[in-house]
CSV table of N, CA and C in Angstrom, one decimal:
chain,number,residue,atom,x,y,z
A,459,MET,N,-1.9,9.8,34.0
A,459,MET,CA,-2.6,8.9,33.0
A,459,MET,C,-2.9,7.8,34.0
A,460,PRO,N,-4.6,7.2,33.6
A,460,PRO,CA,-5.1,6.4,34.0
A,460,PRO,C,-4.5,4.7,33.5
A,461,ASP,N,-4.6,3.8,34.3
A,461,ASP,CA,-3.8,2.4,34.1
A,461,ASP,C,-4.8,1.8,32.8
A,462,THR,N,-5.9,2.3,32.5
A,462,THR,CA,-6.9,1.7,31.2
A,462,THR,C,-7.5,2.9,30.9
A,463,LEU,N,-7.6,2.8,29.6
A,463,LEU,CA,-8.0,4.0,28.9
A,463,LEU,C,-9.5,3.5,28.3
A,464,GLU,N,-10.6,4.4,28.1
A,464,GLU,CA,-11.7,3.9,27.6
A,464,GLU,C,-11.8,4.2,26.2
A,465,ILE,N,-12.4,3.4,25.2
A,465,ILE,CA,-12.2,4.1,24.2
A,465,ILE,C,-13.7,3.6,23.7
A,466,SER,N,-14.4,4.8,23.5
A,466,SER,CA,-15.7,4.9,22.8
A,466,SER,C,-16.3,3.9,21.7
A,467,GLU,N,-17.5,3.5,22.2
A,467,GLU,CA,-18.3,2.6,20.7
A,467,GLU,C,-18.1,3.2,19.5
A,468,ASP,N,-18.2,4.3,19.5
A,468,ASP,CA,-18.3,5.3,18.3
A,468,ASP,C,-16.7,5.2,17.7
A,469,MET,N,-15.9,5.3,18.4
A,469,MET,CA,-14.3,5.4,18.0
A,469,MET,C,-14.0,3.8,17.7
A,470,MET,N,-14.6,3.2,18.4
A,470,MET,CA,-14.2,1.5,18.0
A,470,MET,C,-14.7,1.1,16.5
A,471,ALA,N,-16.1,1.6,16.4
A,471,ALA,CA,-16.7,1.4,14.9
A,471,ALA,C,-15.9,2.0,13.6
A,472,LYS,N,-15.3,3.4,13.9
A,472,LYS,CA,-14.5,3.5,13.1
A,472,LYS,C,-13.1,3.0,13.0
A,473,ILE,N,-12.6,2.8,14.1
A,473,ILE,CA,-11.2,2.0,13.8
A,473,ILE,C,-11.7,0.7,13.3
A,474,ALA,N,-12.4,-0.5,13.4
A,474,ALA,CA,-13.0,-1.1,13.1
A,474,ALA,C,-13.0,-1.4,11.2
A,475,GLU,N,-13.6,0.1,10.8
A,475,GLU,CA,-13.4,0.0,9.5
A,475,GLU,C,-12.0,0.2,8.4
A,476,ILE,N,-11.4,0.4,9.3
A,476,ILE,CA,-10.0,0.6,8.5
A,476,ILE,C,-9.5,-0.6,8.3
A,477,GLU,N,-8.9,-0.6,7.0
A,477,GLU,CA,-7.9,-2.3,6.6
A,477,GLU,C,-7.1,-2.4,7.7
A,478,ASP,N,-6.8,-3.5,7.7
A,478,ASP,CA,-5.6,-4.2,8.5
A,478,ASP,C,-4.5,-4.2,7.6
A,479,THR,N,-3.5,-4.2,8.1
A,479,THR,CA,-2.0,-3.9,7.2
A,479,THR,C,-1.6,-5.3,6.6
A,480,SER,N,-2.0,-6.6,7.4
A,480,SER,CA,-1.7,-7.2,6.6
A,480,SER,C,-2.6,-7.4,5.6
A,481,LYS,N,-3.4,-7.2,4.9
A,481,LYS,CA,-3.8,-7.1,3.3
A,481,LYS,C,-3.3,-6.8,2.6
A,482,PHE,N,-1.6,-5.8,2.4
A,482,PHE,CA,-1.2,-5.8,2.0
A,482,PHE,C,0.5,-6.3,1.9
A,483,GLN,N,0.2,-7.3,3.1
A,483,GLN,CA,1.8,-8.2,3.1
A,483,GLN,C,2.1,-9.2,2.2
A,484,HIS,N,0.8,-9.7,1.8
A,484,HIS,CA,0.9,-10.7,1.0
A,484,HIS,C,0.2,-10.3,-0.6
A,485,LYS,N,0.4,-9.2,-1.0
A,485,LYS,CA,-0.2,-8.5,-2.4
A,485,LYS,C,0.0,-9.6,-3.3
A,486,ILE,N,-0.7,-10.1,-3.9
A,486,ILE,CA,-0.4,-11.2,-5.2
A,486,ILE,C,-0.3,-9.7,-6.6
A,487,TRP,N,0.5,-9.3,-7.4
A,487,TRP,CA,0.8,-8.6,-8.6
A,487,TRP,C,0.2,-9.1,-9.7
A,488,SER,N,-0.6,-8.5,-10.3
A,488,SER,CA,-1.0,-9.2,-11.3
A,488,SER,C,-0.1,-8.6,-12.7
A,489,ALA,N,-0.1,-9.1,-13.8
A,489,ALA,CA,0.7,-8.8,-14.9
A,489,ALA,C,0.6,-7.4,-15.6
A,490,GLU,N,-0.9,-7.2,-15.2
A,490,GLU,CA,-1.0,-5.7,-15.7
A,490,GLU,C,-0.6,-4.6,-14.7
A,491,GLU,N,-0.3,-4.7,-13.7
A,491,GLU,CA,-0.3,-4.1,-12.6
A,491,GLU,C,1.3,-3.7,-12.9
A,492,ASP,N,2.2,-5.0,-13.2
A,492,ASP,CA,3.5,-4.9,-13.2
A,492,ASP,C,3.5,-4.1,-14.3
A,493,ALA,N,2.9,-4.3,-15.4
A,493,ALA,CA,3.7,-3.7,-16.8
A,493,ALA,C,2.9,-2.1,-16.7
A,494,ILE,N,2.3,-1.8,-16.0
A,494,ILE,CA,1.9,-0.2,-15.7
A,494,ILE,C,3.0,0.4,-15.1
A,495,LEU,N,3.6,-0.2,-13.7
A,495,LEU,CA,4.6,0.1,-13.0
A,495,LEU,C,5.9,0.3,-14.3
A,496,LEU,N,5.9,-0.8,-15.0
A,496,LEU,CA,7.6,-0.7,-15.7
A,496,LEU,C,7.1,0.3,-16.5
A,497,LYS,N,6.1,0.7,-17.3
A,497,LYS,CA,5.8,2.2,-18.2
A,497,LYS,C,6.0,3.2,-17.9
A,498,TYR,N,4.8,3.4,-16.9
A,498,TYR,CA,5.0,4.7,-16.5
A,498,TYR,C,5.6,5.2,-14.8
A,499,TRP,N,6.2,4.2,-14.2
A,499,TRP,CA,6.8,4.6,-12.9
A,499,TRP,C,7.5,6.0,-12.9
A,500,LYS,N,8.1,6.0,-14.0
A,500,LYS,CA,9.6,7.5,-14.2
A,500,LYS,C,8.7,8.4,-15.0
A,501,VAL,N,7.5,8.1,-15.1
A,501,VAL,CA,6.7,9.5,-15.9
A,501,VAL,C,5.6,10.1,-15.4
A,502,LYS,N,5.2,9.4,-14.6
A,502,LYS,CA,3.9,9.9,-14.3
A,502,LYS,C,3.9,10.1,-12.4
A,503,ASN,N,3.1,10.5,-12.1
A,503,ASN,CA,3.0,11.1,-10.5
A,503,ASN,C,2.9,10.0,-9.9
A,504,LYS,N,3.5,9.6,-9.1
A,504,LYS,CA,4.0,8.1,-8.5
A,504,LYS,C,2.9,8.2,-7.7
A,505,SER,N,2.4,9.3,-6.6
A,505,SER,CA,1.4,9.0,-5.6
A,505,SER,C,0.0,8.6,-6.7
A,506,GLN,N,-0.1,9.5,-7.7
A,506,GLN,CA,-1.6,9.2,-8.3
A,506,GLN,C,-1.9,7.6,-9.3
A,507,LEU,N,-0.3,7.0,-9.3
A,507,LEU,CA,-0.3,6.0,-10.2
A,507,LEU,C,-0.5,4.9,-8.8
A,508,SER,N,0.1,5.3,-8.1
A,508,SER,CA,0.1,4.1,-6.7
A,508,SER,C,-1.6,4.0,-6.4
A,509,LYS,N,-2.2,4.9,-6.4
A,509,LYS,CA,-3.9,5.1,-6.1
A,509,LYS,C,-4.5,4.3,-7.0
A,510,VAL,N,-4.3,4.2,-8.4
A,510,VAL,CA,-4.7,3.7,-9.2
A,510,VAL,C,-5.0,2.1,-9.6
A,511,ILE,N,-3.4,1.6,-8.9
A,511,ILE,CA,-3.3,0.2,-8.8
A,511,ILE,C,-3.7,-0.1,-7.7
A,512,GLY,N,-3.9,0.6,-6.4
A,512,GLY,CA,-4.7,0.4,-5.4
A,512,GLY,C,-3.9,-0.1,-4.4
A,513,VAL,N,-2.4,0.9,-4.2
A,513,VAL,CA,-1.8,0.4,-3.3
A,513,VAL,C,-0.7,1.8,-2.6
A,514,SER,N,-0.2,1.6,-1.7
A,514,SER,CA,0.7,3.1,-1.3
A,514,SER,C,1.7,3.1,-2.2
A,515,GLU,N,2.3,4.5,-2.2
A,515,GLU,CA,3.3,5.2,-2.7
A,515,GLU,C,4.6,3.8,-2.6
A,516,THR,N,4.8,3.4,-1.4
A,516,THR,CA,5.7,2.9,-0.8
A,516,THR,C,5.9,1.0,-1.4
A,517,THR,N,4.7,1.2,-1.4
A,517,THR,CA,4.2,-0.5,-1.5
A,517,THR,C,4.7,-0.4,-3.2
A,518,ALA,N,4.2,0.0,-4.3
A,518,ALA,CA,4.6,0.6,-5.5
A,518,ALA,C,6.0,0.8,-6.0
A,519,ARG,N,6.7,1.7,-5.1
A,519,ARG,CA,7.9,1.8,-5.2
A,519,ARG,C,8.6,0.7,-4.9
A,520,GLU,N,8.4,-0.5,-3.7
A,520,GLU,CA,9.2,-1.3,-3.6
A,520,GLU,C,9.0,-2.7,-5.1
A,521,ARG,N,7.9,-2.3,-5.3
A,521,ARG,CA,7.6,-3.6,-6.4
A,521,ARG,C,8.6,-3.2,-7.3
A,522,TYR,N,8.4,-1.7,-8.0
A,522,TYR,CA,9.2,-1.2,-9.1
A,522,TYR,C,10.5,-1.6,-9.1
A,523,LEU,N,11.1,-1.3,-7.9
A,523,LEU,CA,12.7,-1.8,-7.8
A,523,LEU,C,12.9,-3.2,-7.7
A,524,LYS,N,11.8,-4.2,-7.4
A,524,LYS,CA,12.2,-5.4,-7.1
A,524,LYS,C,11.7,-5.5,-8.8
A,525,LEU,N,10.8,-5.3,-9.6
A,525,LEU,CA,10.6,-5.9,-11.0
A,525,LEU,C,11.8,-5.0,-11.9
A,526,THR,N,12.7,-4.3,-11.4
A,526,THR,CA,14.1,-3.4,-12.2
A,526,THR,C,15.3,-4.0,-11.4
A,527,LYS,N,15.2,-4.8,-10.7
A,527,LYS,CA,16.5,-5.3,-9.8
A,527,LYS,C,17.4,-4.4,-9.0
A,528,ASP,N,16.6,-3.5,-8.9
A,528,ASP,CA,17.2,-2.4,-8.3
A,528,ASP,C,16.9,-2.7,-6.3
A,529,TYR,N,16.4,-3.6,-5.8
A,529,TYR,CA,15.8,-3.7,-5.0
A,529,TYR,C,16.4,-4.9,-4.2
A,530,PRO,N,16.8,-5.2,-3.3
A,530,PRO,CA,17.2,-6.2,-2.6
A,530,PRO,C,16.5,-7.5,-2.2
A,531,ASP,N,16.5,-8.7,-2.5
A,531,ASP,CA,15.6,-9.7,-2.1
A,531,ASP,C,15.7,-10.0,-0.6
């Protein structure tokens, strides 16, 4: 394997379009998003519900658990 690998400009452009993970590390949850999670988390498809809110299923699950006190701080 060579010491350095080249990444094409085309691939770099595609990678630049991907959101950084830091965007979600400090999400500010709205009262509406919290209400949606509390009301529908147990009865709706979790993957689809998360997409509606605009976060990953893992992020939504962590928030739901925190709201219901089932998640350690």
